[in-house]
mmCIF file of C-alpha atoms in Angstrom:
data_model
loop_
_atom_site.group_PDB
_atom_site.id
_atom_site.type_symbol
_atom_site.label_atom_id
_atom_site.label_comp_id
_atom_site.label_asym_id
_atom_site.label_seq_id
_atom_site.Cartn_x
_atom_site.Cartn_y
_atom_site.Cartn_z
ATOM 1 C CA UNK A 1 -74.204 148.539 149.012
ATOM 2 C CA UNK A 2 -71.819 148.154 152.368
ATOM 3 C CA UNK A 3 -71.469 144.602 152.560
ATOM 4 C CA UNK A 4 -71.384 143.631 156.772
ATOM 5 C CA UNK A 5 -68.532 143.440 158.732
ATOM 6 C CA UNK A 6 -66.451 140.074 158.278
ATOM 7 C CA UNK A 7 -66.463 137.610 161.251
ATOM 8 C CA UNK A 8 -63.103 136.917 162.110
ATOM 9 C CA UNK A 9 -61.596 133.630 161.897
ATOM 10 C CA UNK A 10 -60.805 131.952 165.323
ATOM 11 C CA UNK A 11 -57.575 131.821 164.462
ATOM 12 C CA UNK A 12 -58.017 135.963 164.345
ATOM 13 C CA UNK A 13 -59.486 136.231 167.219
ATOM 14 C CA UNK A 14 -57.979 137.157 170.781
ATOM 15 C CA UNK A 15 -57.451 133.378 172.722
ATOM 16 C CA UNK A 16 -60.057 133.428 176.000
ATOM 17 C CA UNK A 17 -57.957 132.968 179.159
ATOM 18 C CA UNK A 18 -58.127 129.903 181.736
ATOM 19 C CA UNK A 19 -60.128 132.966 183.717
ATOM 20 C CA UNK A 20 -62.404 134.018 181.174
ATOM 21 C CA UNK A 21 -63.009 130.686 180.408
ATOM 22 C CA UNK A 22 -63.330 130.033 184.350
ATOM 23 C CA UNK A 23 -65.899 132.851 184.685
ATOM 24 C CA UNK A 24 -68.290 132.080 181.752
ATOM 25 C CA UNK A 25 -68.277 128.456 183.563
ATOM 26 C CA UNK A 26 -69.672 129.863 185.987
ATOM 27 C CA UNK A 27 -72.133 132.514 184.577
ATOM 28 C CA UNK A 28 -73.539 129.497 182.983
ATOM 29 C CA UNK A 29 -71.691 128.523 179.737
ATOM 30 C CA UNK A 30 -72.409 125.329 178.701
ATOM 31 C CA UNK A 31 -69.287 124.469 176.531
ATOM 32 C CA UNK A 32 -66.492 126.386 178.581
ATOM 33 C CA UNK A 33 -65.698 124.267 180.824
ATOM 34 C CA UNK A 34 -65.309 121.237 178.661
ATOM 35 C CA UNK A 35 -62.608 123.872 176.777
ATOM 36 C CA UNK A 36 -60.925 124.450 180.215
ATOM 37 C CA UNK A 37 -60.804 120.108 180.749
ATOM 38 C CA UNK A 38 -59.621 119.822 176.606
ATOM 39 C CA UNK A 39 -56.581 122.541 177.636
ATOM 40 C CA UNK A 40 -55.338 120.679 181.228
ATOM 41 C CA UNK A 41 -56.408 117.148 181.296
ATOM 42 C CA UNK A 42 -52.873 115.959 179.636
ATOM 43 C CA UNK A 43 -50.725 117.365 181.864
ATOM 44 C CA UNK A 44 -53.214 116.513 184.582
ATOM 45 C CA UNK A 45 -53.079 112.700 184.136
ATOM 46 C CA UNK A 46 -49.398 113.385 183.435
ATOM 47 C CA UNK A 47 -49.568 114.594 187.171
ATOM 48 C CA UNK A 48 -51.604 112.412 188.799
ATOM 49 C CA UNK A 49 -50.184 109.180 187.200
ATOM 50 C CA UNK A 50 -46.361 110.054 188.088
ATOM 51 C CA UNK A 51 -47.682 110.442 191.973
ATOM 52 C CA UNK A 52 -50.120 107.589 192.224
ATOM 53 C CA UNK A 53 -48.002 105.205 189.588
ATOM 54 C CA UNK A 54 -50.734 104.074 188.234
ATOM 55 C CA UNK A 55 -53.359 104.503 185.642
ATOM 56 C CA UNK A 56 -56.234 103.612 186.679
ATOM 57 C CA UNK A 57 -55.717 105.191 189.682
ATOM 58 C CA UNK A 58 -54.175 108.183 188.075
ATOM 59 C CA UNK A 59 -57.920 108.489 185.894
ATOM 60 C CA UNK A 60 -59.557 108.667 188.732
ATOM 61 C CA UNK A 61 -57.711 111.248 190.752
ATOM 62 C CA UNK A 62 -58.141 113.142 187.646
ATOM 63 C CA UNK A 63 -61.489 112.859 187.559
ATOM 64 C CA UNK A 64 -62.225 113.301 190.567
ATOM 65 C CA UNK A 65 -60.575 116.415 190.167
ATOM 66 C CA UNK A 66 -62.085 117.714 187.244
ATOM 67 C CA UNK A 67 -65.912 117.249 189.508
ATOM 68 C CA UNK A 68 -64.303 118.537 191.911
ATOM 69 C CA UNK A 69 -62.856 122.114 189.683
ATOM 70 C CA UNK A 70 -66.581 121.771 188.353
ATOM 71 C CA UNK A 71 -68.742 122.336 191.729
ATOM 72 C CA UNK A 72 -66.294 124.742 192.827
ATOM 73 C CA UNK A 73 -65.421 126.947 190.474
ATOM 74 C CA UNK A 74 -67.126 129.680 192.269
ATOM 75 C CA UNK A 75 -64.628 129.830 195.058
ATOM 76 C CA UNK A 76 -61.961 130.330 192.836
ATOM 77 C CA UNK A 77 -60.374 133.741 193.552
ATOM 78 C CA UNK A 78 -57.761 134.755 191.185
ATOM 79 C CA UNK A 79 -54.925 134.546 193.280
ATOM 80 C CA UNK A 80 -52.940 131.986 191.457
ATOM 81 C CA UNK A 81 -53.566 131.286 188.040
ATOM 82 C CA UNK A 82 -56.201 128.432 187.251
ATOM 83 C CA UNK A 83 -53.904 126.268 185.862
ATOM 84 C CA UNK A 84 -51.914 126.422 189.662
ATOM 85 C CA UNK A 85 -55.748 126.338 191.013
ATOM 86 C CA UNK A 86 -56.486 123.065 188.993
ATOM 87 C CA UNK A 87 -53.246 121.417 189.819
ATOM 88 C CA UNK A 88 -53.137 121.716 193.628
ATOM 89 C CA UNK A 89 -57.433 119.863 193.150
ATOM 90 C CA UNK A 90 -55.677 117.011 191.675
ATOM 91 C CA UNK A 91 -52.589 116.831 193.698
ATOM 92 C CA UNK A 92 -54.835 116.895 196.956
ATOM 93 C CA UNK A 93 -57.377 113.843 194.806
ATOM 94 C CA UNK A 94 -54.157 112.388 194.494
ATOM 95 C CA UNK A 95 -53.274 112.261 197.828
ATOM 96 C CA UNK A 96 -56.480 111.702 199.280
ATOM 97 C CA UNK A 97 -56.225 108.182 197.613
ATOM 98 C CA UNK A 98 -53.096 107.702 198.867
ATOM 99 C CA UNK A 99 -54.220 107.911 202.135
ATOM 100 C CA UNK A 100 -57.346 106.120 201.716
ATOM 101 C CA UNK A 101 -54.788 103.064 201.261
ATOM 102 C CA UNK A 102 -52.975 103.514 204.392
ATOM 103 C CA UNK A 103 -49.641 104.121 202.295
ATOM 104 C CA UNK A 104 -47.159 103.950 204.765
ATOM 105 C CA UNK A 105 -43.742 105.615 204.730
ATOM 106 C CA UNK A 106 -40.567 102.909 204.053
ATOM 107 C CA UNK A 107 -37.874 103.309 206.293
ATOM 108 C CA UNK A 108 -34.034 103.698 204.192
ATOM 109 C CA UNK A 109 -33.460 99.761 204.775
ATOM 110 C CA UNK A 110 -36.606 98.647 203.009
ATOM 111 C CA UNK A 111 -35.776 101.383 200.291
ATOM 112 C CA UNK A 112 -32.468 99.698 199.558
ATOM 113 C CA UNK A 113 -33.419 95.896 199.967
ATOM 114 C CA UNK A 114 -36.684 97.002 197.123
ATOM 115 C CA UNK A 115 -33.963 98.020 195.085
ATOM 116 C CA UNK A 116 -31.659 94.717 195.446
ATOM 117 C CA UNK A 117 -35.251 92.436 194.571
ATOM 118 C CA UNK A 118 -35.859 94.918 191.417
ATOM 119 C CA UNK A 119 -34.873 92.611 188.128
ATOM 120 C CA UNK A 120 -35.240 94.708 185.157
ATOM 121 C CA UNK A 121 -37.073 92.861 182.163
ATOM 122 C CA UNK A 122 -35.208 91.572 179.324
ATOM 123 C CA UNK A 123 -37.216 92.806 176.648
ATOM 124 C CA UNK A 124 -37.899 96.009 177.670
ATOM 125 C CA UNK A 125 -36.312 99.805 176.382
ATOM 126 C CA UNK A 126 -34.183 100.922 178.419
ATOM 127 C CA UNK A 127 -36.180 103.862 178.910
ATOM 128 C CA UNK A 128 -39.124 102.568 179.627
ATOM 129 C CA UNK A 129 -37.139 100.257 181.807
ATOM 130 C CA UNK A 130 -36.142 102.904 183.619
ATOM 131 C CA UNK A 131 -39.550 104.595 183.687
ATOM 132 C CA UNK A 132 -40.939 101.724 185.294
ATOM 133 C CA UNK A 133 -38.189 101.489 188.151
ATOM 134 C CA UNK A 134 -38.322 105.177 189.068
ATOM 135 C CA UNK A 135 -42.101 105.280 189.029
ATOM 136 C CA UNK A 136 -41.967 102.432 191.261
ATOM 137 C CA UNK A 137 -38.790 103.659 193.833
ATOM 138 C CA UNK A 138 -41.867 106.917 194.247
ATOM 139 C CA UNK A 139 -44.542 104.319 195.444
ATOM 140 C CA UNK A 140 -42.073 103.858 198.327
ATOM 141 C CA UNK A 141 -42.113 107.687 199.084
ATOM 142 C CA UNK A 142 -44.334 109.092 201.761
ATOM 143 C CA UNK A 143 -47.234 111.183 199.758
ATOM 144 C CA UNK A 144 -45.489 114.834 200.161
ATOM 145 C CA UNK A 145 -42.414 114.065 199.058
ATOM 146 C CA UNK A 146 -43.608 112.136 196.684
ATOM 147 C CA UNK A 147 -45.822 114.803 195.471
ATOM 148 C CA UNK A 148 -43.102 117.859 195.737
ATOM 149 C CA UNK A 149 -40.979 115.670 193.666
ATOM 150 C CA UNK A 150 -43.760 115.056 190.958
ATOM 151 C CA UNK A 151 -43.953 119.065 190.563
ATOM 152 C CA UNK A 152 -40.279 119.595 190.411
ATOM 153 C CA UNK A 153 -38.212 117.387 189.427
ATOM 154 C CA UNK A 154 -40.873 115.916 186.961
ATOM 155 C CA UNK A 155 -42.782 118.258 185.999
ATOM 156 C CA UNK A 156 -41.053 120.920 185.733
ATOM 157 C CA UNK A 157 -42.412 123.133 188.455
ATOM 158 C CA UNK A 158 -40.321 126.131 189.896
ATOM 159 C CA UNK A 159 -40.026 125.288 194.108
ATOM 160 C CA UNK A 160 -42.317 128.457 194.021
ATOM 161 C CA UNK A 161 -45.045 127.498 191.887
ATOM 162 C CA UNK A 162 -44.925 123.951 193.575
ATOM 163 C CA UNK A 163 -45.750 125.473 196.869
ATOM 164 C CA UNK A 164 -48.755 127.678 195.457
ATOM 165 C CA UNK A 165 -49.722 124.363 194.188
ATOM 166 C CA UNK A 166 -49.407 122.425 197.697
ATOM 167 C CA UNK A 167 -50.121 125.197 199.590
ATOM 168 C CA UNK A 168 -47.222 124.733 201.654
ATOM 169 C CA UNK A 169 -44.120 127.648 201.816
ATOM 170 C CA UNK A 170 -41.391 126.825 199.268
ATOM 171 C CA UNK A 171 -38.502 126.475 202.081
ATOM 172 C CA UNK A 172 -40.795 123.275 202.497
ATOM 173 C CA UNK A 173 -40.703 122.346 199.659
ATOM 174 C CA UNK A 174 -37.527 121.797 199.351
ATOM 175 C CA UNK A 175 -36.759 120.172 202.521
ATOM 176 C CA UNK A 176 -39.600 117.116 200.846
ATOM 177 C CA UNK A 177 -37.882 117.385 198.231
ATOM 178 C CA UNK A 178 -34.401 116.969 199.570
ATOM 179 C CA UNK A 179 -35.705 114.220 201.953
ATOM 180 C CA UNK A 180 -37.124 112.640 198.891
ATOM 181 C CA UNK A 181 -34.021 112.496 197.242
ATOM 182 C CA UNK A 182 -32.301 111.304 199.740
ATOM 183 C CA UNK A 183 -34.239 108.165 199.778
ATOM 184 C CA UNK A 184 -34.262 107.581 196.552
ATOM 185 C CA UNK A 185 -30.140 108.164 196.235
ATOM 186 C CA UNK A 186 -29.978 104.253 197.421
ATOM 187 C CA UNK A 187 -32.640 102.786 195.231
ATOM 188 C CA UNK A 188 -31.869 104.661 191.849
ATOM 189 C CA UNK A 189 -27.746 104.668 192.090
ATOM 190 C CA UNK A 190 -27.536 101.433 189.933
ATOM 191 C CA UNK A 191 -29.394 103.543 187.061
ATOM 192 C CA UNK A 192 -26.673 105.733 187.011
ATOM 193 C CA UNK A 193 -23.898 102.767 186.918
ATOM 194 C CA UNK A 194 -25.908 101.645 183.519
ATOM 195 C CA UNK A 195 -25.509 105.132 182.071
ATOM 196 C CA UNK A 196 -22.541 105.390 182.315
ATOM 197 C CA UNK A 197 -22.071 101.706 181.494
ATOM 198 C CA UNK A 198 -23.474 102.163 178.391
ATOM 199 C CA UNK A 199 -22.155 105.512 177.877
ATOM 200 C CA UNK A 200 -18.462 103.587 177.294
ATOM 201 C CA UNK A 201 -19.452 100.800 175.695
ATOM 202 C CA UNK A 202 -21.121 102.902 172.861
ATOM 203 C CA UNK A 203 -17.507 104.373 172.891
ATOM 204 C CA UNK A 204 -16.078 101.377 172.624
ATOM 205 C CA UNK A 205 -18.090 100.197 169.702
ATOM 206 C CA UNK A 206 -17.478 104.070 167.884
ATOM 207 C CA UNK A 207 -14.249 103.594 168.501
ATOM 208 C CA UNK A 208 -14.510 99.895 166.964
ATOM 209 C CA UNK A 209 -16.074 101.665 163.702
ATOM 210 C CA UNK A 210 -13.647 104.046 163.073
ATOM 211 C CA UNK A 211 -10.891 101.618 163.348
#
């Protein structure tokens, strides 16, 4: 008597692609979109948090983005990867929230004044302190420059991929990044000085221990 064929384990089955999951969702699969959420929520949260700088606002933006993606799934045409399409939606959700708050672009002299007002918290680790200062500085940039810098400099997107997410030419992304970096330079220059001072201090400490 022949035994029934074995069902392949989940490890043996070929992984379902994002596009296949999205198609399954459109066709009525009640679990497919949940799988998409599980795959991408952490990275979408990171984009939203670094763009908005506020955990509550970021959480709301991600929720808005997933609701929008759920409802607009049938409009996905496959011209870009599903992950690019999702990140485009979350970036737009972030920009919408910034526009609703009427965030005004800050002039260069105001950026310098903001940097001079910064006082580091003594009980923070250096990494935590740097992260907070960078987030605070990003909030002072116009939304379009902030979104471009988050994608390219913080999330590691190529200029071309960021251009797809933002739906602008690659040259526009380069220009926004350049303008954003120029505005951030006077604020964050002290971080470079602090890092160099720490390296010098560590080197001297090593010399004393070795001596």
